[in-house]
PDB file of C-alpha atoms and ligand atoms in Angstrom:
ATOM      1  CA  MET A   1      31.210 -60.818  61.779  1.00  0.00           C
ATOM      2  CA  HIS A   2      28.198 -63.090  61.577  1.00  0.00           C
ATOM      3  CA  GLU A   3      26.362 -61.166  63.925  1.00  0.00           C
ATOM      4  CA  LEU A   4      27.021 -57.785  62.590  1.00  0.00           C
ATOM      5  CA  SER A   5      25.736 -58.588  58.742  1.00  0.00           C
ATOM      6  CA  ILE A   6      22.508 -60.199  60.410  1.00  0.00           C
ATOM      7  CA  VAL A   7      22.155 -56.860  62.232  1.00  0.00           C
ATOM      8  CA  SER A   8      22.693 -54.566  59.680  1.00  0.00           C
ATOM      9  CA  SER A   9      19.678 -56.538  57.367  1.00  0.00           C
ATOM     10  CA  VAL A  10      17.394 -55.834  60.321  1.00  0.00           C
ATOM     11  CA  VAL A  11      18.952 -52.294  60.608  1.00  0.00           C
ATOM     12  CA  ASP A  12      17.889 -51.897  56.774  1.00  0.00           C
ATOM     13  CA  SER A  13      14.605 -53.261  57.470  1.00  0.00           C
ATOM     14  CA  VAL A  14      13.260 -51.364  60.289  1.00  0.00           C
ATOM     15  CA  THR A  15      14.725 -48.020  58.495  1.00  0.00           C
ATOM     16  CA  GLU A  16      12.223 -48.970  55.499  1.00  0.00           C
ATOM     17  CA  SER A  17       9.276 -49.946  57.562  1.00  0.00           C
ATOM     18  CA  ALA A  18       9.348 -46.883  59.614  1.00  0.00           C
ATOM     19  CA  ALA A  19       9.452 -44.887  56.616  1.00  0.00           C
ATOM     20  CA  ALA A  20       6.099 -45.072  56.258  1.00  0.00           C
ATOM     21  CA  TYR A  21       5.611 -43.164  59.596  1.00  0.00           C
ATOM     22  CA  PRO A  22       7.679 -39.792  58.743  1.00  0.00           C
ATOM     23  CA  GLY A  23       8.745 -38.143  61.761  1.00  0.00           C
ATOM     24  CA  ALA A  24       8.145 -41.154  63.945  1.00  0.00           C
ATOM     25  CA  ARG A  25      10.772 -42.253  66.504  1.00  0.00           C
ATOM     26  CA  VAL A  26      11.940 -45.888  66.718  1.00  0.00           C
ATOM     27  CA  LEU A  27      11.326 -46.607  70.155  1.00  0.00           C
ATOM     28  CA  GLU A  28      12.051 -50.748  70.196  1.00  0.00           C
ATOM     29  CA  VAL A  29      13.109 -53.327  67.818  1.00  0.00           C
ATOM     30  CA  ARG A  30      11.938 -57.316  69.125  1.00  0.00           C
ATOM     31  CA  LEU A  31      13.523 -59.995  67.127  1.00  0.00           C
ATOM     32  CA  ARG A  32      12.573 -63.407  67.552  1.00  0.00           C
ATOM     33  CA  VAL A  33      15.890 -65.474  67.398  1.00  0.00           C
ATOM     34  CA  GLY A  34      15.516 -69.271  67.694  1.00  0.00           C
ATOM     35  CA  ALA A  35      17.720 -71.652  69.649  1.00  0.00           C
ATOM     36  CA  LEU A  36      19.228 -73.324  66.474  1.00  0.00           C
ATOM     37  CA  ALA A  37      19.551 -69.964  64.734  1.00  0.00           C
ATOM     38  CA  SER A  38      23.316 -70.186  65.777  1.00  0.00           C
ATOM     39  CA  VAL A  39      23.631 -66.245  66.766  1.00  0.00           C
ATOM     40  CA  VAL A  40      25.212 -65.194  70.012  1.00  0.00           C
ATOM     41  CA  VAL A  41      22.743 -63.052  71.662  1.00  0.00           C
ATOM     42  CA  ASP A  42      24.927 -60.830  73.198  1.00  0.00           C
ATOM     43  CA  SER A  43      27.011 -60.075  69.907  1.00  0.00           C
ATOM     44  CA  LEU A  44      23.841 -59.056  68.608  1.00  0.00           C
ATOM     45  CA  GLU A  45      23.130 -56.933  71.355  1.00  0.00           C
ATOM     46  CA  PHE A  46      26.518 -55.398  70.811  1.00  0.00           C
ATOM     47  CA  CYS A  47      26.247 -55.181  66.946  1.00  0.00           C
ATOM     48  CA  TRP A  48      23.106 -53.173  67.024  1.00  0.00           C
ATOM     49  CA  GLY A  49      24.852 -50.203  68.994  1.00  0.00           C
ATOM     50  CA  ILE A  50      27.457 -50.295  66.019  1.00  0.00           C
ATOM     51  CA  ALA A  51      24.686 -50.587  63.482  1.00  0.00           C
ATOM     52  CA  THR A  52      22.131 -47.866  64.235  1.00  0.00           C
ATOM     53  CA  GLU A  53      25.006 -45.256  65.221  1.00  0.00           C
ATOM     54  CA  GLY A  54      24.276 -42.309  62.634  1.00  0.00           C
ATOM     55  CA  THR A  55      20.798 -43.696  61.342  1.00  0.00           C
ATOM     56  CA  GLU A  56      17.597 -42.875  61.711  1.00  0.00           C
ATOM     57  CA  ILE A  57      16.905 -45.426  64.017  1.00  0.00           C
ATOM     58  CA  GLU A  58      19.967 -44.399  66.620  1.00  0.00           C
ATOM     59  CA  GLY A  59      18.740 -45.115  70.086  1.00  0.00           C
ATOM     60  CA  ALA A  60      16.245 -47.654  69.513  1.00  0.00           C
ATOM     61  CA  LYS A  61      16.682 -50.614  71.948  1.00  0.00           C
ATOM     62  CA  LEU A  62      17.118 -54.148  70.393  1.00  0.00           C
ATOM     63  CA  VAL A  63      14.925 -56.847  72.333  1.00  0.00           C
ATOM     64  CA  VAL A  64      15.989 -60.222  71.537  1.00  0.00           C
ATOM     65  CA  LYS A  65      13.646 -62.774  72.446  1.00  0.00           C
ATOM     66  CA  THR A  66      14.973 -66.744  72.197  1.00  0.00           C
ATOM     67  CA  VAL A  67      12.580 -69.088  70.427  1.00  0.00           C
ATOM     68  CA  PRO A  68      12.978 -72.675  71.797  1.00  0.00           C
ATOM     69  CA  VAL A  69      13.399 -75.897  69.709  1.00  0.00           C
ATOM     70  CA  VAL A  70      10.371 -77.577  68.766  1.00  0.00           C
ATOM     71  CA  VAL A  71      10.678 -80.900  67.146  1.00  0.00           C
ATOM     72  CA  TRP A  72       7.727 -83.305  65.698  1.00  0.00           C
ATOM     73  CA  CYS A  73       7.570 -86.881  66.920  1.00  0.00           C
ATOM     74  CA  GLU A  74       6.338 -89.348  64.501  1.00  0.00           C
ATOM     75  CA  PRO A  75       5.347 -92.317  67.064  1.00  0.00           C
ATOM     76  CA  CYS A  76       3.550 -89.584  69.497  1.00  0.00           C
ATOM     77  CA  GLY A  77       2.172 -87.690  66.702  1.00  0.00           C
ATOM     78  CA  LYS A  78       2.692 -84.538  68.287  1.00  0.00           C
ATOM     79  CA  ALA A  79       5.278 -81.404  68.675  1.00  0.00           C
ATOM     80  CA  SER A  80       7.332 -80.822  71.516  1.00  0.00           C
ATOM     81  CA  GLU A  81       9.393 -78.285  72.967  1.00  0.00           C
ATOM     82  CA  LEU A  82      13.016 -79.103  73.640  1.00  0.00           C
ATOM     83  CA  ASP A  83      14.790 -78.302  76.597  1.00  0.00           C
ATOM     84  CA  GLY A  84      17.621 -77.271  74.776  1.00  0.00           C
ATOM     85  CA  VAL A  85      19.667 -77.919  71.423  1.00  0.00           C
ATOM     86  CA  GLN A  86      22.170 -80.994  72.560  1.00  0.00           C
ATOM     87  CA  SER A  87      19.540 -83.687  72.070  1.00  0.00           C
ATOM     88  CA  PHE A  88      16.973 -83.942  69.436  1.00  0.00           C
ATOM     89  CA  ARG A  89      14.852 -86.418  71.043  1.00  0.00           C
ATOM     90  CA  CYS A  90      11.127 -86.702  71.730  1.00  0.00           C
ATOM     91  CA  PRO A  91      10.658 -85.757  75.625  1.00  0.00           C
ATOM     92  CA  LEU A  92       7.712 -87.694  75.765  1.00  0.00           C
ATOM     93  CA  CYS A  93       9.028 -91.483  74.072  1.00  0.00           C
ATOM     94  CA  GLY A  94      12.893 -90.777  73.959  1.00  0.00           C
ATOM     95  CA  GLU A  95      12.557 -91.198  69.916  1.00  0.00           C
ATOM     96  CA  LEU A  96      15.357 -89.515  67.784  1.00  0.00           C
ATOM     97  CA  THR A  97      13.898 -86.822  65.472  1.00  0.00           C
ATOM     98  CA  MET A  98      15.374 -84.510  63.091  1.00  0.00           C
ATOM     99  CA  ASP A  99      11.865 -83.071  62.152  1.00  0.00           C
ATOM    100  CA  VAL A 100      12.391 -79.570  63.492  1.00  0.00           C
ATOM    101  CA  ARG A 101       9.199 -77.444  63.612  1.00  0.00           C
ATOM    102  CA  GLN A 102      10.419 -74.132  65.302  1.00  0.00           C
ATOM    103  CA  GLY A 103      13.764 -73.045  66.366  1.00  0.00           C
ATOM    104  CA  ARG A 104      15.648 -71.661  63.127  1.00  0.00           C
ATOM    105  CA  GLU A 105      13.603 -68.172  63.222  1.00  0.00           C
ATOM    106  CA  LEU A 106      15.895 -64.892  62.719  1.00  0.00           C
ATOM    107  CA  GLU A 107      13.112 -62.245  62.371  1.00  0.00           C
ATOM    108  CA  ILE A 108      11.687 -59.025  63.138  1.00  0.00           C
ATOM    109  CA  GLU A 109       8.587 -60.045  65.935  1.00  0.00           C
ATOM    110  CA  SER A 110       7.591 -55.892  65.947  1.00  0.00           C
ATOM    111  CA  ILE A 111       8.701 -52.469  65.702  1.00  0.00           C
ATOM    112  CA  GLU A 112       7.783 -50.242  68.417  1.00  0.00           C
ATOM    113  CA  ILE A 113       7.462 -46.843  67.076  1.00  0.00           C
ATOM    114  CA  ASP A 114       6.489 -43.217  68.686  1.00  0.00           C
ATOM    115  CA  GLU A 115       3.833 -41.791  66.387  1.00  0.00           C
ATOM    116  CA  ALA A 116       3.712 -38.700  69.293  1.00  0.00           C
ATOM    117  CA  GLY A 117       7.118 -37.535  67.169  1.00  0.00           C
ATOM    118  CA  GLU A 118       4.954 -36.557  64.461  1.00  0.00           C
ATOM    119  CA  ASN A 119       4.149 -33.554  66.315  1.00  0.00           C
ATOM    120  CA  GLU A 120       7.848 -32.541  66.531  1.00  0.00           C
ATOM    121  CA  THR A 121       7.885 -33.369  63.257  1.00  0.00           C
ATOM    122  CA  ALA A 122       5.815 -31.036  62.232  1.00  0.00           C
ATOM    123  CA  GLY A 123       7.666 -28.194  64.293  1.00  0.00           C
ATOM    124  CA  ARG A 124      10.788 -28.919  62.548  1.00  0.00           C
ATOM    125  CA  ARG A 125       9.571 -28.839  59.059  1.00  0.00           C
ATOM    126  CA  ASP A 126       8.464 -25.235  59.677  1.00  0.00           C
ATOM    127  CA  LYS A 127      12.316 -24.580  60.929  1.00  0.00           C
ATOM    128  CA  ALA A 128      13.467 -26.405  57.776  1.00  0.00           C
ATOM    129  CA  GLU A 129      11.720 -23.533  55.571  1.00  0.00           C
ATOM    130  CA  VAL A 130      13.993 -20.992  56.856  1.00  0.00           C
ATOM    131  CA  PRO A 131      16.806 -20.612  54.704  1.00  0.00           C
ATOM    132  CA  GLY A 132      20.091 -21.138  56.023  1.00  0.00           C
TER     133      GLY A 132
HETATM  134 ZN1   ZN B 201       7.511 -89.224  71.104  1.00  0.00          ZN
END
């Protein structure tokens, strides 16, 4: 499944970033997904549950933000946002354009981390020192 491999790489990347905050818990991951990224948002959310299961970020919430398509129109000399992905015409003059400036994104926008979790970890570390 296309979405599962995308989500898996997001999980890897988030896990890596979260490693900089030992003991902190990842609460929420925000993704920016362009309207042209050809991914199904519902599938991303579904795969998120599978991909995070059993990992350090299990239970983190996935928030997908859809980014609209923006095209550059040469005659108008400006970029405009499109309503959909059906037609690549400048909304101002109707000129056909294939100069897509935005809408192919597939990136992590932000990761929300519960740093208060550090205190809990300190407690857990103490316990971990007890053999057995
Ligand atoms: Zn135009």
